[in-house]
GROMACS .gro file of C-alpha atoms in nm:
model
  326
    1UNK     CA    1   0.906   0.405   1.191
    2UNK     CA    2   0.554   0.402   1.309
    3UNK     CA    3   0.345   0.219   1.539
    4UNK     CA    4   0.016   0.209   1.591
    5UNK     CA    5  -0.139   0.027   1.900
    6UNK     CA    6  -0.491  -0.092   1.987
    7UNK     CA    7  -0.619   0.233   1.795
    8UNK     CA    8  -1.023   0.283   1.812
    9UNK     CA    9  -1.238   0.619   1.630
   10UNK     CA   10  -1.578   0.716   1.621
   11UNK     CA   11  -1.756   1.041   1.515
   12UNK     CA   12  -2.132   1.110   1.603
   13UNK     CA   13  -2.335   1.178   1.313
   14UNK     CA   14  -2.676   1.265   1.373
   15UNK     CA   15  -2.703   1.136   1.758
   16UNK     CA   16  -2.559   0.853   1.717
   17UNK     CA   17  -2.193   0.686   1.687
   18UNK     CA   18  -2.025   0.590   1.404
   19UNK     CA   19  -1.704   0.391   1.440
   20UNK     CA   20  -1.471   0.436   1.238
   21UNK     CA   21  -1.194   0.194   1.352
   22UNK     CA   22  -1.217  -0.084   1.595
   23UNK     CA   23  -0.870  -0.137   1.839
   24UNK     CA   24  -0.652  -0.131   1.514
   25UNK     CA   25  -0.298  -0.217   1.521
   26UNK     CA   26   0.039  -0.231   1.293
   27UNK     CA   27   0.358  -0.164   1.239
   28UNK     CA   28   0.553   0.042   0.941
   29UNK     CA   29   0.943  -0.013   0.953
   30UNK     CA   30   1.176   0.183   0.813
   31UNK     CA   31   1.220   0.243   0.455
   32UNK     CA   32   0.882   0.037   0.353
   33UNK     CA   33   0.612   0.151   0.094
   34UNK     CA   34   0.299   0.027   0.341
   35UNK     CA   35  -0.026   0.012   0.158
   36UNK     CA   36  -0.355   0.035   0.393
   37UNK     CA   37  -0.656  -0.117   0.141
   38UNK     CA   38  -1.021  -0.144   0.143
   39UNK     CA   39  -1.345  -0.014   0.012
   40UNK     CA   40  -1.454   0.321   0.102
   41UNK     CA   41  -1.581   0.309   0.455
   42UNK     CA   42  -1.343   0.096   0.595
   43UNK     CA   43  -1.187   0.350   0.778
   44UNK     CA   44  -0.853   0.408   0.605
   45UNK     CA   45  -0.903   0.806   0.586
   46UNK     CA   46  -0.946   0.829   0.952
   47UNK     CA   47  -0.636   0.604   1.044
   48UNK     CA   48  -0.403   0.784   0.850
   49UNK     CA   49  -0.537   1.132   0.958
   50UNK     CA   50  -0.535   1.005   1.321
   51UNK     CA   51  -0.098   0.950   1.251
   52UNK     CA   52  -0.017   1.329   1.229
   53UNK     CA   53  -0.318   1.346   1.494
   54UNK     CA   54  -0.548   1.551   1.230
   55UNK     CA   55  -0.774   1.291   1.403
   56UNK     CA   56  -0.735   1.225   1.768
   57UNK     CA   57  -0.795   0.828   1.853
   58UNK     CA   58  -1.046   0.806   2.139
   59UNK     CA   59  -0.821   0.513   2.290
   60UNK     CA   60  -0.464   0.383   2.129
   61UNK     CA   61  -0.108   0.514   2.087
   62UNK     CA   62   0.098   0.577   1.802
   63UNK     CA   63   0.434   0.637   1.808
   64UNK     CA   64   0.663   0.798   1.468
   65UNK     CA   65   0.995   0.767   1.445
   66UNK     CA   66   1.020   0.711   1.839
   67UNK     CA   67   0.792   0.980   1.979
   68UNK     CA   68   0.435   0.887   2.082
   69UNK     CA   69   0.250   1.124   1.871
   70UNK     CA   70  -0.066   1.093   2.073
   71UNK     CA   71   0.092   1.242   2.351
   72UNK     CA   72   0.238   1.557   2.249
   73UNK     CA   73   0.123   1.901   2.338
   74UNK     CA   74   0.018   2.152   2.063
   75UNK     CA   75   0.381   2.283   2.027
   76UNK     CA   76   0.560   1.941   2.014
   77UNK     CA   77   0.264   1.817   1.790
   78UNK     CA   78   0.372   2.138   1.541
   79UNK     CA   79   0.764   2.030   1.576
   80UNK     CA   80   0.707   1.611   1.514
   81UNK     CA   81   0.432   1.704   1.222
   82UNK     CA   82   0.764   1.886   1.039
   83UNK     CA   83   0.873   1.499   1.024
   84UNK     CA   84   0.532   1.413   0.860
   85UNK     CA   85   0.440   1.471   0.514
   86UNK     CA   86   0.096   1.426   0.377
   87UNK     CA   87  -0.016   1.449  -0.007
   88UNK     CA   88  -0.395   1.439  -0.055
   89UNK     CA   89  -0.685   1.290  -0.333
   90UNK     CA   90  -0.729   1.655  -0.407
   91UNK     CA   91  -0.352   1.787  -0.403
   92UNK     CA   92  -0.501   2.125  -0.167
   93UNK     CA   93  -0.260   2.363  -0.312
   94UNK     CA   94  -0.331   2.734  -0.264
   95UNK     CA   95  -0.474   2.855  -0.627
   96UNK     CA   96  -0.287   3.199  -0.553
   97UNK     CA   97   0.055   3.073  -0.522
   98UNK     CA   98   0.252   2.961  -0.814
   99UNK     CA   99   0.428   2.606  -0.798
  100UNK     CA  100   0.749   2.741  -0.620
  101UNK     CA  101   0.533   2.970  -0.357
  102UNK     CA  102   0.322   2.658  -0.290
  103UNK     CA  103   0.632   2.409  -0.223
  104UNK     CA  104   0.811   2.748   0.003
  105UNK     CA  105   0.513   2.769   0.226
  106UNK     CA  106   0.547   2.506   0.499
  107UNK     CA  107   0.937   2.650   0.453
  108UNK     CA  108   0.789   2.985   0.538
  109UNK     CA  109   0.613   2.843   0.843
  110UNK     CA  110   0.897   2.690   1.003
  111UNK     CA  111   1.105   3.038   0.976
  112UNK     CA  112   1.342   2.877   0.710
  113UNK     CA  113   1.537   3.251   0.572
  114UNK     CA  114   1.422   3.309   0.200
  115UNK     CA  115   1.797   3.197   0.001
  116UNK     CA  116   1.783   2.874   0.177
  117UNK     CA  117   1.391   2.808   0.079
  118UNK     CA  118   1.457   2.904  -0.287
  119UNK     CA  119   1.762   2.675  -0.307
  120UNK     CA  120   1.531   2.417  -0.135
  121UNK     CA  121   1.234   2.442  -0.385
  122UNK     CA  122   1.469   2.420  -0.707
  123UNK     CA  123   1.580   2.108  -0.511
  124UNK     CA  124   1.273   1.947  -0.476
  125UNK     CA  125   1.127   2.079  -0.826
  126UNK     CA  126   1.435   1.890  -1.028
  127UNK     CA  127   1.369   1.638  -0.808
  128UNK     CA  128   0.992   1.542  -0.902
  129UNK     CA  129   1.028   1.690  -1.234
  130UNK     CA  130   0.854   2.044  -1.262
  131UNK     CA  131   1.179   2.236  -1.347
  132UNK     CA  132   1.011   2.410  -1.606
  133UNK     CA  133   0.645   2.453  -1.421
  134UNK     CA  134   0.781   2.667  -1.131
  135UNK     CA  135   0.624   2.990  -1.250
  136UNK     CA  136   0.293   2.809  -1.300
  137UNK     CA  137  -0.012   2.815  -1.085
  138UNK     CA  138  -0.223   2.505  -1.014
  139UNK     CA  139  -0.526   2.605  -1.287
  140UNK     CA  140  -0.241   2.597  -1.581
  141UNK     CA  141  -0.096   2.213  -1.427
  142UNK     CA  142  -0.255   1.885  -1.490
  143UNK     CA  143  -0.348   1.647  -1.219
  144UNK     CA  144  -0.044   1.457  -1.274
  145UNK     CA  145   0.156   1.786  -1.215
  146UNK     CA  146  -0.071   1.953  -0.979
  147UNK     CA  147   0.006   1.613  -0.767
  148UNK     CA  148   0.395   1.630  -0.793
  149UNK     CA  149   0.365   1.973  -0.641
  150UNK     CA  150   0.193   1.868  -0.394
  151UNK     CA  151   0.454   1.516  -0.339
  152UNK     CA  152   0.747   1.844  -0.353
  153UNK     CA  153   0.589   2.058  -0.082
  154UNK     CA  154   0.498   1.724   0.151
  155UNK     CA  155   0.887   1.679   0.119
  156UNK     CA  156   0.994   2.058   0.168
  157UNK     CA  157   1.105   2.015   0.558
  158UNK     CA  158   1.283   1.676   0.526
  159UNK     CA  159   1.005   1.461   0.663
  160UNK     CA  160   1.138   1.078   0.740
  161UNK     CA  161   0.778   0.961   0.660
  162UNK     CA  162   0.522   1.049   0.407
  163UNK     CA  163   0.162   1.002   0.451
  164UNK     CA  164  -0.058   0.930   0.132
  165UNK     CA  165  -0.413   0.992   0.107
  166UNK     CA  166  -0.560   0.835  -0.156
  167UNK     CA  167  -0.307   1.007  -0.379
  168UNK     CA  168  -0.384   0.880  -0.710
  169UNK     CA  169  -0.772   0.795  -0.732
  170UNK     CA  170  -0.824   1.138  -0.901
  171UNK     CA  171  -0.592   1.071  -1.175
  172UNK     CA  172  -0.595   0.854  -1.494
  173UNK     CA  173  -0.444   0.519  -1.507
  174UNK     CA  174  -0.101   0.683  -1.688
  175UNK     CA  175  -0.085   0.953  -1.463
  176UNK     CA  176  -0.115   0.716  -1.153
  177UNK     CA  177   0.139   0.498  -1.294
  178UNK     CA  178   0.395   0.808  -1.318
  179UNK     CA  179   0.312   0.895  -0.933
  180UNK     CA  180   0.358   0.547  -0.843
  181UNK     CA  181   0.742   0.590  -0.970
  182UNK     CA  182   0.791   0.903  -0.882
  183UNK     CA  183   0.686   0.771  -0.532
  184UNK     CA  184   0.897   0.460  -0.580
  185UNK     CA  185   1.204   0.661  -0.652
  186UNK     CA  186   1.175   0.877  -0.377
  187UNK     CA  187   1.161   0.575  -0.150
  188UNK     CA  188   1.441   0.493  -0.305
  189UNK     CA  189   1.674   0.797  -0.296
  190UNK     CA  190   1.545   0.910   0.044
  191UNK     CA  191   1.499   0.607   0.232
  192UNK     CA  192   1.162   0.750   0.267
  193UNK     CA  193   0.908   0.575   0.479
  194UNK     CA  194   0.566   0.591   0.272
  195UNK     CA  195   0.232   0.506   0.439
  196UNK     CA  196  -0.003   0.471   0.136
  197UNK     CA  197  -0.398   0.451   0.176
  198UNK     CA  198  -0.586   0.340  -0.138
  199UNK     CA  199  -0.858   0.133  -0.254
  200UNK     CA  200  -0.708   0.016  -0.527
  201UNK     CA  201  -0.533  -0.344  -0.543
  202UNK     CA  202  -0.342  -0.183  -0.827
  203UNK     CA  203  -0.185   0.045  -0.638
  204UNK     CA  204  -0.073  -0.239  -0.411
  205UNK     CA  205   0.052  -0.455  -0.649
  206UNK     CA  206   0.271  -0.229  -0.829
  207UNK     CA  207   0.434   0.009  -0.547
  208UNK     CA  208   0.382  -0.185  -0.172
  209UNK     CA  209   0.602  -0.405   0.000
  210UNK     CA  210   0.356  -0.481   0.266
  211UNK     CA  211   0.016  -0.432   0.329
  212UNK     CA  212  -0.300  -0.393   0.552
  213UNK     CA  213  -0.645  -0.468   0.478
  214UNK     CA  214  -0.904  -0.288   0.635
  215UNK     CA  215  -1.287  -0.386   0.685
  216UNK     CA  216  -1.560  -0.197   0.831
  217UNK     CA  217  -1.282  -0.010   1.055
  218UNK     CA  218  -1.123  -0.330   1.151
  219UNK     CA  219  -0.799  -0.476   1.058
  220UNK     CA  220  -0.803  -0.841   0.877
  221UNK     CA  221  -0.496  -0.906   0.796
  222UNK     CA  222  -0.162  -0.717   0.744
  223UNK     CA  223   0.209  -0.807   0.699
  224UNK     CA  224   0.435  -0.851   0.393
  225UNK     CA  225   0.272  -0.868   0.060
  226UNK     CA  226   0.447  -1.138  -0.061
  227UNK     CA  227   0.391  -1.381   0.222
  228UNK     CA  228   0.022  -1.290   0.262
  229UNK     CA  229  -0.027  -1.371  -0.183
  230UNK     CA  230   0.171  -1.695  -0.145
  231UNK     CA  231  -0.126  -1.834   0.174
  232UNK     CA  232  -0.416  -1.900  -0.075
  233UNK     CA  233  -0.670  -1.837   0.197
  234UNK     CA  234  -0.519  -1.475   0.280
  235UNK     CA  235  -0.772  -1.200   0.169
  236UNK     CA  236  -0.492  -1.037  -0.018
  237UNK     CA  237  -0.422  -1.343  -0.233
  238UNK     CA  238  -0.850  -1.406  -0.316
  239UNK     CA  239  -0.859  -1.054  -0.438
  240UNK     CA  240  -0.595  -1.126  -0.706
  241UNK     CA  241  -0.643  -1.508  -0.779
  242UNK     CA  242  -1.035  -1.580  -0.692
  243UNK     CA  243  -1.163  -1.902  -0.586
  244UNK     CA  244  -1.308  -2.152  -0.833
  245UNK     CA  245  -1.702  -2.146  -0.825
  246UNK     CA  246  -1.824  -2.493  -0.598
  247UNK     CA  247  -2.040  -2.598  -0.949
  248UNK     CA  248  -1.771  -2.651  -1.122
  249UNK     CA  249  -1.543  -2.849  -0.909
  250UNK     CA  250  -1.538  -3.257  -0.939
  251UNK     CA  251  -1.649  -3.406  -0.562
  252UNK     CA  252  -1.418  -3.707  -0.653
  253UNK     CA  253  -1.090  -3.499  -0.685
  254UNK     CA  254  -0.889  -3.333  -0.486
  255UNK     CA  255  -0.825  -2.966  -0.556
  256UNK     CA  256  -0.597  -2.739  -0.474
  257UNK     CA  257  -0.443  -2.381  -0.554
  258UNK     CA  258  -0.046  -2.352  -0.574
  259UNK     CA  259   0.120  -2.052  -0.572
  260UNK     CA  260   0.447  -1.989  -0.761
  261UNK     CA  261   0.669  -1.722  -0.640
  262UNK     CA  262   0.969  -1.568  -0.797
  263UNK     CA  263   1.154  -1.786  -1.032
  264UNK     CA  264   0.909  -2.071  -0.992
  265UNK     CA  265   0.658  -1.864  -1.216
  266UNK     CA  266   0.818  -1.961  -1.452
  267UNK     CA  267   0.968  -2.342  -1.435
  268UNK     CA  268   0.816  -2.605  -1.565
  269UNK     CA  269   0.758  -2.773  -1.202
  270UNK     CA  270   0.420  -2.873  -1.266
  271UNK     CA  271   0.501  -3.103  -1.611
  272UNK     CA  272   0.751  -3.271  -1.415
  273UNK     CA  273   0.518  -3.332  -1.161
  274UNK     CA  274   0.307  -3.541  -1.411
  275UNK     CA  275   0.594  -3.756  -1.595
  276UNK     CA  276   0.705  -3.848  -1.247
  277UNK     CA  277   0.400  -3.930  -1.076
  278UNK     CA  278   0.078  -4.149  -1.134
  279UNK     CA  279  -0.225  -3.852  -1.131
  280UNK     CA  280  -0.406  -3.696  -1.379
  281UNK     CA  281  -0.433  -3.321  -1.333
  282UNK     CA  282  -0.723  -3.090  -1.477
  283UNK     CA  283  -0.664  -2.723  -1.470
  284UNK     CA  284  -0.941  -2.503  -1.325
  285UNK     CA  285  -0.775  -2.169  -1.382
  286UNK     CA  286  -0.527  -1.947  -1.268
  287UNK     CA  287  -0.306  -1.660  -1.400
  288UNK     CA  288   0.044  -1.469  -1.332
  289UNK     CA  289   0.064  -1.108  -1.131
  290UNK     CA  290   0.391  -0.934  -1.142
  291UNK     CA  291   0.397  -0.749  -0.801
  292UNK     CA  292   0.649  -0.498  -0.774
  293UNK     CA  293   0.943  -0.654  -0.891
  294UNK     CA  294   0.800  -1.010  -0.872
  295UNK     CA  295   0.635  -1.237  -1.097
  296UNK     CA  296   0.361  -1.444  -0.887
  297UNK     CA  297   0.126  -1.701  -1.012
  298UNK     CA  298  -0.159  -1.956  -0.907
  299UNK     CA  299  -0.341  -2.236  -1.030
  300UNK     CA  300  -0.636  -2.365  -0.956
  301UNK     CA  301  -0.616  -2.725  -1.014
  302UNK     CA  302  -0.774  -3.063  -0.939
  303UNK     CA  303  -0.559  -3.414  -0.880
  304UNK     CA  304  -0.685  -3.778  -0.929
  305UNK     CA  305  -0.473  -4.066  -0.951
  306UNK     CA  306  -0.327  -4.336  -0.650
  307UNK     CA  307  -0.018  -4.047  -0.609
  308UNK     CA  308  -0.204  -3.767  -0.599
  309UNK     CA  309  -0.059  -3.736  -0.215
  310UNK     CA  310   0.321  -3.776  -0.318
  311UNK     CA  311   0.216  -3.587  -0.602
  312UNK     CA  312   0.108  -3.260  -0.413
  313UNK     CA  313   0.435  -3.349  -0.135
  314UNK     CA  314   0.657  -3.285  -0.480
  315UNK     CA  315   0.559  -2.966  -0.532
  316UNK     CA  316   0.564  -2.863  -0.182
  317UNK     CA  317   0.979  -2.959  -0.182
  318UNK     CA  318   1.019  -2.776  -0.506
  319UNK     CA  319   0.883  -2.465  -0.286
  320UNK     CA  320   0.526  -2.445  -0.407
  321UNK     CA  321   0.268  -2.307  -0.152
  322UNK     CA  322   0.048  -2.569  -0.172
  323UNK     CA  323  -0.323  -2.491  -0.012
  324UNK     CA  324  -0.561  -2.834  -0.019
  325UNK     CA  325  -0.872  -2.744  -0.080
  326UNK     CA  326  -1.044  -3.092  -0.050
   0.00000   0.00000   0.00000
């Protein structure tokens, strides 16, 4: 649903070049909730803005749904943005217009006759819950609500993809978590394509199905979330399972992290492990993530014993990821 290919930025600021993102590419298919990560800096902002070309790349392509969106004219541009909704940190919603006027105005842009726009905003009201807030105007709403208005007008023209910009990081943990739904839902129901940027691996964890990391404007790593938390060496896995500290590590063992995913989170793999095997095990650490809809764990652990080898082989067939760190 969108591709983006060998995609650089940079903005001058005060003389001198800034880049923003360094020959980035990925790909979103259809129907995924893709979460683009990483500090503030790292260029997620600009990416995003540069998909609905609110940013134009200074070299790359991206294509949505088909059509190269870097290569459209100013009318076409209008015409394939109608396919593109965005929802921002800040919501943006005009402080004259009540919750119903806000949603109807990219309606009234596109020339959609007034019956069919009011039909369409009690649609999309019921539909992120404000029935009862369509009279209001964003100073009476809380962020929570001001936000769902803003998720309802993003949706008003039928887009196949939604664009979100840091959506959450002005609300409180609840709030976010109600968004995150409301967002999962919609994915859902509408077979809605979701681009997500966010710093926060919480967001990830609880709403993505894949992921991209950004750093300094370049891509490290991207792919399914699930694959890249079961490699122990992925950045995506360190950030929720952190490396033991060298100090406290034994030189005469060997250790290594295993990653449980699924139903293997919780079997009892690893006591089998040591009434079949001669090796005594010593537990560093480790904990259990549910990620989306999946339970994931890792421990850190350290083997010694004459079968330590057959040992770690064991857990590997039982469909462990298995990462040897010594």
């Amino acid at each position: 649903m969108i591709k983006i290919e060998n995609v650089s930025k940079s903005f001058i600021d005060k003389k001198s070049a800034v880049h923003a993102l360094h020959d980035v590419s990925l790909e979103v298919g259809k129907g995924q909730i893709y979460g683009v990560v990483g500090k503030s800096g790292a260029g997620k902002s600009t990416l995003i803005r540069c998909v609905n070309r609110l940013e134009v790349p200074d070299q790359g392509r991206i294509w949505v749904d088909g059509e190269e969106i870097t290569a459209l004219d100013a009318d076409s541009l209008r015409k394939a943005r109608q396919k593109i909704g965005m929802i921002f940190q800040q919501f943006n919603l005009l402080g004259q217009r009540t919750s119903s006027e806000n949603i109807a105005y990219p309606l009234e842009i596109a020339g959609i006759p007034k019956p069919e726009r009011d039909a369409r905003v009690k649609e999309l009201l019921n539909l992120v819950g404000l029935e009862n807030k369509a009279d209001a105007y964003p100073a009476q709403l809380s962020g929570g609500q001001k936000q769902r208005v803003g998720i309802a007008r993003a949706l008003a023209n039928h887009p196949k993809v939604l664009l979100s910009d840091e959506a959450t990081s002005a609300l409180d943990p609840a709030t976010t978590d109600s968004i995150l739904e409301l967002l999962a839902d919609l994915n859902r129901k509408l077979g809605l394509t979701i681009l997500l940027i966010t710093h926060q691996m919480e967001v990830v964890k609880k709403v993505c199905d894949h992921v991209a990391i950004l750093e300094n404007g370049y891509l490290v790593e991207s792919g399914s979330i699930l694959e890249l938390i079961g490699d122990p060496l992925s950045h995506l896995s360190k950030a929720f399972f952190p490396p033991i500290q060298e100090e406290l590590l034994d030189p005469l063992a060997t250790q290594a992290a295993i990653t449980f995913l699924g139903k293997a989170a919780d079997e009892p793999i690893l006591a089998s492990m040591m009434r079949k095997f001669e090796v005594e095990v010593n537990f560093l650490g480790g904990n259990i993530q549910q990620i989306g809809k999946y339970r994931v764990g890792q421990l850190q652990v350290e083997f010694k014993g004459p079968e330590t080898k057959e040992a770690l082989t064991y857990l590997e067939d039982k469909g462990l990821r298995v990462e040897v760190r010594k």
